[in-house]
Backbone as ProteinMPNN parsed JSONL, in Angstrom:
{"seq_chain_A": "XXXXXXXXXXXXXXXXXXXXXXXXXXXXXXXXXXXXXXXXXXXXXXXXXXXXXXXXXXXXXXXXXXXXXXXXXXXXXXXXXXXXXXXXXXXXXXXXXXXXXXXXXXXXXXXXXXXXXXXXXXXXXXXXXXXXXXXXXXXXXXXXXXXXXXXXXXXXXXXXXXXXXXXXXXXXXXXXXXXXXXXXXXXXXXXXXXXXXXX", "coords_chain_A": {"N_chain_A": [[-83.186, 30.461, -62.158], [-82.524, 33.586, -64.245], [-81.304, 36.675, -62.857], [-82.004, 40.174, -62.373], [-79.683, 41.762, -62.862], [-77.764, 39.528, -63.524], [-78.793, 39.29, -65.985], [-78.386, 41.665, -67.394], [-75.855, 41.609, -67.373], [-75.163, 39.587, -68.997], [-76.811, 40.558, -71.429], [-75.09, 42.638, -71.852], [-72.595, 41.934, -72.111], [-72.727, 39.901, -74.704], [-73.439, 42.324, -76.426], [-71.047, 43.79, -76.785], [-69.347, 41.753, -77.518], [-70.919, 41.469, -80.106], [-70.377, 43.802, -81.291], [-67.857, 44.045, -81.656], [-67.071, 42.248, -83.074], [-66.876, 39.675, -82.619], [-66.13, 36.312, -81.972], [-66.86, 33.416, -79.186], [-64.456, 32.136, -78.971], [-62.935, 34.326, -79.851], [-63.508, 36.359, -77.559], [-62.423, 35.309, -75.684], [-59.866, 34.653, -75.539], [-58.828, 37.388, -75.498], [-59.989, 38.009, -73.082], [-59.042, 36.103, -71.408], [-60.756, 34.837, -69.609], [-62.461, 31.497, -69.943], [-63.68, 29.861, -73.28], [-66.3, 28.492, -72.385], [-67.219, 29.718, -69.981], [-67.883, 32.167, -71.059], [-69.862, 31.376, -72.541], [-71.643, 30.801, -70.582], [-71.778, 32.792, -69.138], [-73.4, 34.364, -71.24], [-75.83, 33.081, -71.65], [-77.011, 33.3, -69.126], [-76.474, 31.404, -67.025], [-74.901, 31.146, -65.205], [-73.09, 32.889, -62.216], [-71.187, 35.531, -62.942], [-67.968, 36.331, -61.046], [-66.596, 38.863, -58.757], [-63.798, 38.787, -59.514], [-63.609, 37.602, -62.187], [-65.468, 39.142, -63.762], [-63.97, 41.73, -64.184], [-61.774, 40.631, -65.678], [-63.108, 40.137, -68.03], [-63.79, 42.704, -68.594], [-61.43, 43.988, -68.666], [-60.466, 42.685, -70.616], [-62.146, 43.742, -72.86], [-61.51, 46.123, -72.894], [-62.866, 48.531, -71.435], [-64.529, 49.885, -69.064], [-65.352, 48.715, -65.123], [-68.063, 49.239, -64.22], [-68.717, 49.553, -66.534], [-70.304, 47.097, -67.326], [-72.313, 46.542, -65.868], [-74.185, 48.929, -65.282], [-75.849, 51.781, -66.222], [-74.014, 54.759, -67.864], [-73.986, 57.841, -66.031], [-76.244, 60.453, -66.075], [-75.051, 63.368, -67.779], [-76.49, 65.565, -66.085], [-75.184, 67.871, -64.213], [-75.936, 67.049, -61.201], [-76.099, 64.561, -59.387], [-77.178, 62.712, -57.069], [-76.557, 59.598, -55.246], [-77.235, 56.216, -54.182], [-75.415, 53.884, -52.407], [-77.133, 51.425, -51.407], [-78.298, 48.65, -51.037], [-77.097, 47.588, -53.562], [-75.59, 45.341, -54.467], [-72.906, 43.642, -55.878], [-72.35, 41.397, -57.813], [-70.411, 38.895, -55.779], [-67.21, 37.088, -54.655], [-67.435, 34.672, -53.101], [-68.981, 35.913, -50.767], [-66.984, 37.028, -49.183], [-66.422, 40.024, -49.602], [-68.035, 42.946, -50.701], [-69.522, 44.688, -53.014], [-70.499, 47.757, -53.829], [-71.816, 49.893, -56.373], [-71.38, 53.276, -56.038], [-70.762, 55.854, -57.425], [-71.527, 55.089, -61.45], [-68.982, 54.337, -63.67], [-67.786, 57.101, -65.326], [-67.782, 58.655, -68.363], [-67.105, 61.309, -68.807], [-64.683, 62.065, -67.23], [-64.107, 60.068, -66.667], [-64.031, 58.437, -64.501], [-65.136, 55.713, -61.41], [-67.302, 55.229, -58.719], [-67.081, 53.147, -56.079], [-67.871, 51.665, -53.276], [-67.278, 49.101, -50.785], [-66.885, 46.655, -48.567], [-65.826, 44.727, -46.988], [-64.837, 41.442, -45.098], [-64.264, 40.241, -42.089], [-60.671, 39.025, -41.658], [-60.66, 38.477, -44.251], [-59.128, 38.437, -47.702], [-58.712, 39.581, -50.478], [-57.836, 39.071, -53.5], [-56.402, 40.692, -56.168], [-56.692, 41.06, -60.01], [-54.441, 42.294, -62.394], [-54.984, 45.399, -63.668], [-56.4, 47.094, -66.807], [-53.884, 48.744, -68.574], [-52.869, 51.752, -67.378], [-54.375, 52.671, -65.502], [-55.749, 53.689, -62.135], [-55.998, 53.378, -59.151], [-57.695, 54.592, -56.134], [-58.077, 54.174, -52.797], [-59.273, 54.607, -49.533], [-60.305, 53.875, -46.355], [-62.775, 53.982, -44.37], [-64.442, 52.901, -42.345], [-62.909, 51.491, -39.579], [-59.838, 49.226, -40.248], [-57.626, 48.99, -42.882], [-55.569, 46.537, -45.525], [-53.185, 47.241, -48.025], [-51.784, 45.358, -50.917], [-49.527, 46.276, -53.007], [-47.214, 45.302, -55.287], [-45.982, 44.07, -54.156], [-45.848, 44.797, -50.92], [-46.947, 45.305, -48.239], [-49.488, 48.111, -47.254], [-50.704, 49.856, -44.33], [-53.723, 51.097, -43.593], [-55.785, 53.683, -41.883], [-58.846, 54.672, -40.561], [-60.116, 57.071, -42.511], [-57.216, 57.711, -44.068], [-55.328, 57.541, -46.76], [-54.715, 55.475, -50.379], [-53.225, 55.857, -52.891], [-52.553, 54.273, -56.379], [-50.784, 52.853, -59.254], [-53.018, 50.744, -60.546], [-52.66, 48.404, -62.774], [-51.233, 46.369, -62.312], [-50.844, 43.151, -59.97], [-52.623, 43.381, -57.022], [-54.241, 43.67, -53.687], [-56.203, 43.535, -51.136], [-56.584, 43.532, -48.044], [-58.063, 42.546, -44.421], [-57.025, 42.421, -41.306], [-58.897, 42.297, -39.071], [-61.256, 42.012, -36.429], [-63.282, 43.275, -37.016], [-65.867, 43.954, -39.709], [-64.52, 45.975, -42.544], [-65.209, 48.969, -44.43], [-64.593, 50.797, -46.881], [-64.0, 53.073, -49.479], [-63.385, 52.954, -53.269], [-62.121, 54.61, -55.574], [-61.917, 54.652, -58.643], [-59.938, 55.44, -61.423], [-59.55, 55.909, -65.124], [-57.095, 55.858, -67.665], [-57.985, 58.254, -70.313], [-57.299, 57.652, -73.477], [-59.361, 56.959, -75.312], [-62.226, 57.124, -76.057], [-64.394, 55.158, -73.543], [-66.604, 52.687, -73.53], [-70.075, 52.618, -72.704], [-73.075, 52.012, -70.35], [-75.747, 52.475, -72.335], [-73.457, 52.238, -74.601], [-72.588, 49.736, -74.882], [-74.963, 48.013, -76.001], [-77.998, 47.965, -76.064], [-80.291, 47.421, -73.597]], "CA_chain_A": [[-83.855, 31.678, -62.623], [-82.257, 34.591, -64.02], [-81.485, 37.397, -61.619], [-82.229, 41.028, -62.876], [-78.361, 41.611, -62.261], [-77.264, 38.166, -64.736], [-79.781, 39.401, -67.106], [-77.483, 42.495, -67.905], [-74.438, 41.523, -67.656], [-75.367, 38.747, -70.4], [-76.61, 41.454, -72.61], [-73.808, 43.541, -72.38], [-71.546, 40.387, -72.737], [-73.311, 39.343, -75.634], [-73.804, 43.33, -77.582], [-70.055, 43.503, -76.687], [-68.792, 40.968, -78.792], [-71.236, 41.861, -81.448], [-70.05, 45.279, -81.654], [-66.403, 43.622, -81.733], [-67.02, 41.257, -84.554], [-65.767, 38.422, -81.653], [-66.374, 35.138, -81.442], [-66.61, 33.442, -77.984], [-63.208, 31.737, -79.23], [-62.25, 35.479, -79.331], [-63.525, 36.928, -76.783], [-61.983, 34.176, -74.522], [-58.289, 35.191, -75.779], [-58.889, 38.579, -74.838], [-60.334, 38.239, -71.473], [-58.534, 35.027, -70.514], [-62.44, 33.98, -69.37], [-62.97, 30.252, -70.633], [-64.769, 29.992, -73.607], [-67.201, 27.919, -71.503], [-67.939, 30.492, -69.056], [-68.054, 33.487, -71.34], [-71.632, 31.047, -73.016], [-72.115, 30.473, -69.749], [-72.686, 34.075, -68.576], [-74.336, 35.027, -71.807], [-76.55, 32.88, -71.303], [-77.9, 33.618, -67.795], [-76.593, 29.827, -66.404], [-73.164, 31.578, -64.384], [-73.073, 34.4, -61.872], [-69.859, 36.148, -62.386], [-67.233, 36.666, -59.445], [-65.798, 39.773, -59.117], [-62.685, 38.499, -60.699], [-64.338, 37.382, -63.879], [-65.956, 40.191, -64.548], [-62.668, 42.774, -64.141], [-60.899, 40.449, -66.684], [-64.102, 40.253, -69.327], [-63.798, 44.289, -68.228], [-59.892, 44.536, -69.288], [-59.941, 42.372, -72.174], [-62.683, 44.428, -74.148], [-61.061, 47.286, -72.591], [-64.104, 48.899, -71.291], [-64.48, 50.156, -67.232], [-65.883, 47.877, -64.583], [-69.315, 49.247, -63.648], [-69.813, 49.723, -67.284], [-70.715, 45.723, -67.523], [-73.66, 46.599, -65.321], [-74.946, 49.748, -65.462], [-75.614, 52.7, -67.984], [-73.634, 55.873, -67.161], [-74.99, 58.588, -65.288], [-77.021, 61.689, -66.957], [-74.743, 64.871, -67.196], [-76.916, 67.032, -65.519], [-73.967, 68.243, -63.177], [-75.927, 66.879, -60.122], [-76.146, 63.621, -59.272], [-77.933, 61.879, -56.0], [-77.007, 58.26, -55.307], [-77.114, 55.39, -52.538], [-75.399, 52.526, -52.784], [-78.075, 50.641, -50.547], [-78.751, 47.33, -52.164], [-76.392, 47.581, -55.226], [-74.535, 44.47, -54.299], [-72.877, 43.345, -57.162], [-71.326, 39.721, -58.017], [-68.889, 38.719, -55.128], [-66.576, 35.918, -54.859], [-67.082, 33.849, -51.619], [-69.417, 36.145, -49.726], [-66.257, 37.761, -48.113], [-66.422, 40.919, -50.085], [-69.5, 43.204, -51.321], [-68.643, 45.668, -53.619], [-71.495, 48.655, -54.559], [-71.438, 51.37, -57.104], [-72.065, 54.705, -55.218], [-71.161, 56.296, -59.268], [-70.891, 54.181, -61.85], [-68.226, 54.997, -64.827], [-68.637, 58.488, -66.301], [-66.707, 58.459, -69.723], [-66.565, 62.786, -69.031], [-64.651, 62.167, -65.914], [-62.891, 59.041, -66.15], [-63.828, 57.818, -63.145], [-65.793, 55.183, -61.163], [-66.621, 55.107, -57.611], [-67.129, 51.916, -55.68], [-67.961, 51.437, -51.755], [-66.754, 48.174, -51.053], [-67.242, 46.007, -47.783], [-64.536, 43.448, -46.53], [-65.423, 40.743, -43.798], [-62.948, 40.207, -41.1], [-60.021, 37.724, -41.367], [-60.811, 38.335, -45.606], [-57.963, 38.793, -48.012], [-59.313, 39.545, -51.696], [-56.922, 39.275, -54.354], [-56.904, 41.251, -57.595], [-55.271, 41.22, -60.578], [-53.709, 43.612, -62.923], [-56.237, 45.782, -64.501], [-55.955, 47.319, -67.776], [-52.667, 49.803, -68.591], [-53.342, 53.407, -66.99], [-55.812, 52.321, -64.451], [-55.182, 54.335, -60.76], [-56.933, 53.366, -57.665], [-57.568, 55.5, -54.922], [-58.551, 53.477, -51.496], [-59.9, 55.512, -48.506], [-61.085, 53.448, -45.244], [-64.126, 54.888, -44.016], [-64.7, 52.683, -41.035], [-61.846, 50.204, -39.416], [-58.496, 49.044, -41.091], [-57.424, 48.438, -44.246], [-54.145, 46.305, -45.637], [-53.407, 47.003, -49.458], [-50.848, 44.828, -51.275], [-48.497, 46.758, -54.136], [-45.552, 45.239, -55.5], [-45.605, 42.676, -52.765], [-45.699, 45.522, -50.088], [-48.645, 45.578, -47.583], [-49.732, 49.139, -46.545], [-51.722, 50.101, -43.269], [-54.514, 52.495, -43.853], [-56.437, 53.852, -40.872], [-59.583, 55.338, -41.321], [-59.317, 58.552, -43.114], [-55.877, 57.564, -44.394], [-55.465, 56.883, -48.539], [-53.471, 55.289, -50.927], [-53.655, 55.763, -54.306], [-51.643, 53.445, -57.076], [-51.694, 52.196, -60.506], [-53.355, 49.403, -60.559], [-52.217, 48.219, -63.761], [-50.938, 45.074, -61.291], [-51.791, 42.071, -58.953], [-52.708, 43.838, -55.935], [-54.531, 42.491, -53.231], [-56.923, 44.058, -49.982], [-56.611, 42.434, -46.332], [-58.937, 42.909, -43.015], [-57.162, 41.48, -40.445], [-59.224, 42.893, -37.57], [-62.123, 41.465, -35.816], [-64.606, 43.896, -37.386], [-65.917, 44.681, -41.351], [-64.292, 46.963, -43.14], [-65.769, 49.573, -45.333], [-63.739, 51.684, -47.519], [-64.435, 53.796, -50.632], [-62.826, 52.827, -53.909], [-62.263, 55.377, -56.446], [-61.192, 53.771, -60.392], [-59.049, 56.882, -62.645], [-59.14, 55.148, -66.435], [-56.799, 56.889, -68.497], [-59.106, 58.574, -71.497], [-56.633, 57.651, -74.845], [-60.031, 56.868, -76.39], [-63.842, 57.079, -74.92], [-64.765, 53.829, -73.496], [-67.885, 52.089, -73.746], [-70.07, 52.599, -71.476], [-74.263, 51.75, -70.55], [-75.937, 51.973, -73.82], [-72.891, 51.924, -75.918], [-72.494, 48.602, -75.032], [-75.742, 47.471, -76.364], [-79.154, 48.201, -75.332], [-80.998, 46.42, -73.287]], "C_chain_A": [[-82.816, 32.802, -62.787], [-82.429, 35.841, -63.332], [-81.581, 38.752, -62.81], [-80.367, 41.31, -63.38], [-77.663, 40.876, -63.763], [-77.788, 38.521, -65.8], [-78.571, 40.469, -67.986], [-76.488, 42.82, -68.265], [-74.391, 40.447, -69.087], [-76.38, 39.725, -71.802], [-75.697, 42.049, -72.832], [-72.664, 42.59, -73.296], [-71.513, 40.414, -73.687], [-72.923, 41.069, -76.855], [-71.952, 43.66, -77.774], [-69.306, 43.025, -77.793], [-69.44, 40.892, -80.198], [-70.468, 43.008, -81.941], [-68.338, 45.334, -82.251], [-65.876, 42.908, -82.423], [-66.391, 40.065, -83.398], [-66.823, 37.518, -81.806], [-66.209, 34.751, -79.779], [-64.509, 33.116, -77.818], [-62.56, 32.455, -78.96], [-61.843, 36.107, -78.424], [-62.866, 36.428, -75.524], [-60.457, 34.736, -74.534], [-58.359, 36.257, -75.422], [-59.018, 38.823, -73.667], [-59.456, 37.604, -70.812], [-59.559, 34.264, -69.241], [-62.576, 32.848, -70.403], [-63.942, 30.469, -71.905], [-66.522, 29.633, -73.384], [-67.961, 28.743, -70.568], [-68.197, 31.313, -69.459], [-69.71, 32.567, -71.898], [-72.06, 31.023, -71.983], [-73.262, 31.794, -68.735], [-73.616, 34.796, -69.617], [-75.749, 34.569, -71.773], [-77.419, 32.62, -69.93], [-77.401, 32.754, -67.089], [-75.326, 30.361, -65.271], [-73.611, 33.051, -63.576], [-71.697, 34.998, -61.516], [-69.314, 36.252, -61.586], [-67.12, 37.848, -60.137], [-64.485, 40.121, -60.177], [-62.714, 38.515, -62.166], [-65.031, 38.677, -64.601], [-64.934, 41.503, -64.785], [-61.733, 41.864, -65.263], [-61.732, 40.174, -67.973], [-63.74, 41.643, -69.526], [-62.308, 44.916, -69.607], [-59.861, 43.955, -70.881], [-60.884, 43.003, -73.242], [-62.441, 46.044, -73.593], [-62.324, 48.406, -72.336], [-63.576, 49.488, -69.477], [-65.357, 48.796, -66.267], [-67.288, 47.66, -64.648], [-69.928, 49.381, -65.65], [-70.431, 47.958, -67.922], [-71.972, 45.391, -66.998], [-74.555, 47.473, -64.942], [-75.035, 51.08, -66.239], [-74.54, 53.95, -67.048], [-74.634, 56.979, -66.731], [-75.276, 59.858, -65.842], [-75.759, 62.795, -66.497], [-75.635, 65.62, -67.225], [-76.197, 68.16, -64.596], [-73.986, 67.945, -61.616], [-76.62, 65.769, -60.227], [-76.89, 62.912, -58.007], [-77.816, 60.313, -56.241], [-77.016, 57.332, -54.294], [-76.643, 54.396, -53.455], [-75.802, 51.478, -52.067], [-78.554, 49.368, -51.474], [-78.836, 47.114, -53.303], [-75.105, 46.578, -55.021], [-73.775, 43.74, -55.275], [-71.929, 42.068, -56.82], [-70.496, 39.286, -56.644], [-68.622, 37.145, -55.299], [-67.058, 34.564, -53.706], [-68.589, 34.558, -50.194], [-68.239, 37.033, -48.567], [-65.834, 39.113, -48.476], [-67.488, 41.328, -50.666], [-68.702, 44.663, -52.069], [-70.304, 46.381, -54.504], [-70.924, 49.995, -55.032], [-72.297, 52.261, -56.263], [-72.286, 55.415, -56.864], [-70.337, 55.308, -59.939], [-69.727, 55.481, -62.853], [-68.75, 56.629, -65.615], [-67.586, 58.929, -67.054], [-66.569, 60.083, -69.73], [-65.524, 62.881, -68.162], [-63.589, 60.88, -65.745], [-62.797, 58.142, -65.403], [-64.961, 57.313, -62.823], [-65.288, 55.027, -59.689], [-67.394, 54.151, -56.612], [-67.662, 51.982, -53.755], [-67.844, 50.179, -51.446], [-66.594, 47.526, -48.642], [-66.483, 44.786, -47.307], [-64.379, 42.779, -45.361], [-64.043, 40.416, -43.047], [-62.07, 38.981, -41.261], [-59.791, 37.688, -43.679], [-59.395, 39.023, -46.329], [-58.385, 38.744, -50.0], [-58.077, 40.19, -52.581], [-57.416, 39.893, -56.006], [-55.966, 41.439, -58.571], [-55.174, 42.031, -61.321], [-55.018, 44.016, -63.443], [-55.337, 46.389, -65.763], [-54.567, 48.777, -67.571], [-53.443, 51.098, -68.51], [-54.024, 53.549, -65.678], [-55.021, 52.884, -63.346], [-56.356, 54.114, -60.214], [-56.715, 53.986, -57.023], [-58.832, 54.849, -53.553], [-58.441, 54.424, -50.438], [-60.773, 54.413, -47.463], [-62.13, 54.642, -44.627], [-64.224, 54.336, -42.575], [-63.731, 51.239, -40.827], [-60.744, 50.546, -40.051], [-58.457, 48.262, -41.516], [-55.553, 47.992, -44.613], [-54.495, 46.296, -47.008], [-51.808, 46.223, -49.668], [-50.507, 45.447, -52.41], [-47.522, 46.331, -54.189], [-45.602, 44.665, -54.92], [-45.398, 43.149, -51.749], [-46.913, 45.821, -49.325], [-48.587, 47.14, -46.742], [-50.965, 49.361, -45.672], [-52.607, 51.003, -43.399], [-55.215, 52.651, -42.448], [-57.659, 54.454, -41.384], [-59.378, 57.206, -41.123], [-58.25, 58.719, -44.145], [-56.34, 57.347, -46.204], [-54.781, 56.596, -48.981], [-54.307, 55.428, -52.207], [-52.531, 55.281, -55.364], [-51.841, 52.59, -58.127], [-51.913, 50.624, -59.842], [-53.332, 48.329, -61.665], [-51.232, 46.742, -63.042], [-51.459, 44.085, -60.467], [-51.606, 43.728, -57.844], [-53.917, 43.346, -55.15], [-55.33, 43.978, -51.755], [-57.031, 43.223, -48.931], [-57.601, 43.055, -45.182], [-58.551, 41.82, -42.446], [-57.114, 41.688, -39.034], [-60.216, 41.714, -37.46], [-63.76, 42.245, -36.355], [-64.827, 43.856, -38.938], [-65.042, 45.691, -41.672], [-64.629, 47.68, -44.052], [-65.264, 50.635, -45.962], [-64.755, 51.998, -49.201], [-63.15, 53.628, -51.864], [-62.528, 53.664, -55.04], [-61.386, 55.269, -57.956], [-60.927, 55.165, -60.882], [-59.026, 55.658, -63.735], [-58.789, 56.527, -66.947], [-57.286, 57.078, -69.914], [-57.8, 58.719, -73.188], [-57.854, 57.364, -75.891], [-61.518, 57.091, -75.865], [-63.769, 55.57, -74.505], [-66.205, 53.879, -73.233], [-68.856, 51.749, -72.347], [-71.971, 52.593, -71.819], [-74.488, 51.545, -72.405], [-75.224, 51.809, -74.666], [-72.399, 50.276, -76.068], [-73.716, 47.893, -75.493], [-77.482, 47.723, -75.675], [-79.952, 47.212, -75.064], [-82.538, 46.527, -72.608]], "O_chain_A": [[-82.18, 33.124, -61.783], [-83.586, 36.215, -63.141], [-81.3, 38.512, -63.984], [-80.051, 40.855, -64.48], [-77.214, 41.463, -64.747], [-77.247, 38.056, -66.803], [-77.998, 40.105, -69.013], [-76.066, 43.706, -69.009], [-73.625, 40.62, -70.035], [-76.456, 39.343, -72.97], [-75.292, 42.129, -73.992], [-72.183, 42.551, -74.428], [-70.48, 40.869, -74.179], [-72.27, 40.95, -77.891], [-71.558, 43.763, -78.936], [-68.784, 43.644, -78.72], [-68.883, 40.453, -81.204], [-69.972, 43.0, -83.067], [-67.767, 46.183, -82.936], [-64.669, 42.731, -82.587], [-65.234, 39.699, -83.601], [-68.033, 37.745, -81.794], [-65.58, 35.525, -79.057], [-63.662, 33.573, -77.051], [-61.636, 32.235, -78.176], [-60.701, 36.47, -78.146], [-62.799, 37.084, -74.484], [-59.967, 35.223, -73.515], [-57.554, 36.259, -74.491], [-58.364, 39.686, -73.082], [-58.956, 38.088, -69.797], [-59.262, 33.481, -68.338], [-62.778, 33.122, -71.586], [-64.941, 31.166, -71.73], [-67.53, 30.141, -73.875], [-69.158, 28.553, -70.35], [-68.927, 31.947, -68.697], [-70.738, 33.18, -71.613], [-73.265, 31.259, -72.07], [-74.353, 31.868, -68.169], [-74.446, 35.626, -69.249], [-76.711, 35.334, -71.839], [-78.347, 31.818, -69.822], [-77.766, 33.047, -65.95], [-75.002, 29.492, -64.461], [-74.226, 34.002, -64.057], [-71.15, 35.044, -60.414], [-70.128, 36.358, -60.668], [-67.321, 38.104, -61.324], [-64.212, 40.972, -61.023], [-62.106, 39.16, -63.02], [-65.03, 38.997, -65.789], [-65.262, 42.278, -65.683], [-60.842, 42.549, -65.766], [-61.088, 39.978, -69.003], [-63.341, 41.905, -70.66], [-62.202, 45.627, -70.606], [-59.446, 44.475, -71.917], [-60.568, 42.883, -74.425], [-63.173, 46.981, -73.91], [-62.609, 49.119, -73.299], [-62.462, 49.42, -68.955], [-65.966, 47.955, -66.928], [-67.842, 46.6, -64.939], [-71.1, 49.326, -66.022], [-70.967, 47.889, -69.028], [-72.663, 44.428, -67.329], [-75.591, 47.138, -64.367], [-74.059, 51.342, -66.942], [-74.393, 53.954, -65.826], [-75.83, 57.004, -67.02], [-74.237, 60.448, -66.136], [-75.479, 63.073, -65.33], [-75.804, 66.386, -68.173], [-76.742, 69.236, -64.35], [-73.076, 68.18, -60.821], [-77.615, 65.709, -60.949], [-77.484, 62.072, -58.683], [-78.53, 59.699, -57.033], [-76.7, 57.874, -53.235], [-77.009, 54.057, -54.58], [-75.023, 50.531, -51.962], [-79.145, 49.433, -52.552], [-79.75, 46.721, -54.028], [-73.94, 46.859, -55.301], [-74.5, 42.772, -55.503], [-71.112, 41.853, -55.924], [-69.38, 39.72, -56.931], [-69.334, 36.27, -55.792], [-66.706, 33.424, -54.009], [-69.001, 33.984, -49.186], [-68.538, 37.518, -47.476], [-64.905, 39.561, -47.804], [-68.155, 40.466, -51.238], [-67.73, 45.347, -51.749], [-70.984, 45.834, -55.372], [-70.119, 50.801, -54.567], [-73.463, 52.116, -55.895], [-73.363, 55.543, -57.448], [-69.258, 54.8, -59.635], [-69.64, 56.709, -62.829], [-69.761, 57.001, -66.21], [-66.602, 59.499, -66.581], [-65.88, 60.445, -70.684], [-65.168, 64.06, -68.16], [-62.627, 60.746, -64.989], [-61.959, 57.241, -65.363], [-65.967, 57.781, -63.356], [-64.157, 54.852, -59.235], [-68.529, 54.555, -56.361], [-67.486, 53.154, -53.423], [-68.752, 49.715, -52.135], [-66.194, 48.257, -47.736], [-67.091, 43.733, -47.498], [-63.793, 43.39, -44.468], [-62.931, 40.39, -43.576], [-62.598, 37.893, -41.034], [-58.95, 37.006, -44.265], [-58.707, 39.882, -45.777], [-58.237, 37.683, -50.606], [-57.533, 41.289, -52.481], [-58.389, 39.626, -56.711], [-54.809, 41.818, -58.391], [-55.979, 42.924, -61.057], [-55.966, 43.255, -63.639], [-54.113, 46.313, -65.873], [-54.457, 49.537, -66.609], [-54.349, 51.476, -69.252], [-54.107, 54.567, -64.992], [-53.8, 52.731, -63.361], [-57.466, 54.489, -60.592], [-55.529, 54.303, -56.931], [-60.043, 55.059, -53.475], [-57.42, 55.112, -50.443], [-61.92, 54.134, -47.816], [-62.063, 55.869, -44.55], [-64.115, 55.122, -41.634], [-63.734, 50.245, -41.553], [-60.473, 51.688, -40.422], [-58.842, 47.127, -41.237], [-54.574, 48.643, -44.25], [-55.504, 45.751, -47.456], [-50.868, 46.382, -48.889], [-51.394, 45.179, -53.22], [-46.67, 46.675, -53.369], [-44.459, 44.239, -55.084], [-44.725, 42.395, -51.046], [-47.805, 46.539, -49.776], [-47.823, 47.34, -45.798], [-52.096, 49.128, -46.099], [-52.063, 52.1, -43.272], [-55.21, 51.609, -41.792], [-57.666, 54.787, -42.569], [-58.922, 58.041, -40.342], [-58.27, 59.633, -44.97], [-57.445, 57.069, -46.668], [-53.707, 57.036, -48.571], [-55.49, 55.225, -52.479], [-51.479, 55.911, -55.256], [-52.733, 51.742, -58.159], [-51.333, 49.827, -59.104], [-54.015, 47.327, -61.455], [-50.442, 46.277, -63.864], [-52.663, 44.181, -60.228], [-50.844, 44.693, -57.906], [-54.693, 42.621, -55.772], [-54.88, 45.117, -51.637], [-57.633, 42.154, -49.039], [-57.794, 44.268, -45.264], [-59.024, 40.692, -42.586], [-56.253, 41.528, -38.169], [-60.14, 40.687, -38.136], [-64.915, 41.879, -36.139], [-63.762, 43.694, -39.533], [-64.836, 46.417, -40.699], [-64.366, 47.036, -45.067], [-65.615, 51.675, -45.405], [-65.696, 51.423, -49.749], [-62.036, 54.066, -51.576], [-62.963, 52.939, -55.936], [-60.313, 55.833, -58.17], [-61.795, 56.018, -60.694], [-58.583, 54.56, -63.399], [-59.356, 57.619, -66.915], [-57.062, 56.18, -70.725], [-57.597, 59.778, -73.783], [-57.634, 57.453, -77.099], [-61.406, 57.281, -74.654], [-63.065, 54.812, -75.173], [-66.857, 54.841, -72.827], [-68.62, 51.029, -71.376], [-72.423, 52.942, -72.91], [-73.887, 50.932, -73.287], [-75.688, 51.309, -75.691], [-71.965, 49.738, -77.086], [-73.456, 46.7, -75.337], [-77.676, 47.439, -74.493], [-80.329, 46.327, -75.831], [-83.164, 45.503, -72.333]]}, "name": "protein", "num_of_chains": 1, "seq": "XXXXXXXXXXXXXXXXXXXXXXXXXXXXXXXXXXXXXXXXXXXXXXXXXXXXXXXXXXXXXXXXXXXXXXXXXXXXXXXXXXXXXXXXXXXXXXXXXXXXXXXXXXXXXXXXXXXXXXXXXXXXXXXXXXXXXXXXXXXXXXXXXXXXXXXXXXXXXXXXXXXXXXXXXXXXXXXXXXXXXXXXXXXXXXXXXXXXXXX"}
């Protein structure tokens, strides 16, 4: 059964590559997503990892959250929870919710993100410009740059293109819950809720 979740991401998928004149053939060279798995998620039968969906993300050059939800009304005030906005994970050893998604005035997308003890979630380059900004909230956090692991405490931050592999560790005994905050650099608008296709 399609999940509400699968449902959206296989429209976007799908209005995506209309909007892009792509084939899956295409869209596969771009992402470096199988052409197998890109029918796979349009048609409801696949539930993305995290991974997969950050390199569908990069190769139609788009933001993360905008693969699954619309952007958020400028009214200038916002109210949101990210209480049971669990989105895709890999394994179960990472949960990753939009607090805000993408806001193409702004640039920015901001994540709350959940990392089980002993877990080591690898990531790879995102698109050129891209800056993360990591903030532990509760516990400690190990980030990998360059092949360099940094200690965060909570409170502590790093912020660094991410335009690279880089990589997140917890190797305590407890969860870790940190706040992720995506910078895309604006050389053009990107595509974002309805401009990817309405659904």
């Amino acid at each position: 059964m399609m999940t509400d979740i699968n449902r959206r991401i296989a429209g976007r998928l799908r209005a995506l590559r209309q909007a892009n004149g792509w084939s899956l053939d295409r869209a596969a060279q771009a992402t470096g997503v199988s052409k197998a798995m890109l029918g796979q998620i349009e048609r409801g039968e696949s539930s993305p990892t995290v991974a997969t969906l950050w390199k569908i993300a990069a190769g139609f050059d788009i933001s993360f959250s905008a693969l699954l939800e619309d952007a958020p009304q400028a009214d200038g005030v916002l109210l949101r929870s990210s209480a049971g906005g669990d989105w895709p994970t890999d394994d179960g050893s990472i949960q990753v919710r939009s607090l805000f998604p993408y806001d193409p005035a702004l640039g920015i997308e901001f994540f709350v993100i959940e990392l089980q003890p002993g877990a080591c979630h690898q990531s790879e380059a995102h698109a050129a410009g891209v800056t993360e900004h990591v903030i532990p909230v509760s516990g400690s956090l190990e980030v990998c740059v360059d092949g360099r692991w940094h200690a965060l405490a909570g409170g502590e931050g790093l912020r660094f293109a991410a335009d690279r592999p880089h990589a997140y560790r917890n190797s305590g005994r407890e969860p870790v819950l940190f706040h992720n905050l995506i910078h895309y650099r604006q050389t053009r608008p990107l595509p974002c809720g309805p401009a990817a296709g309405a659904l």
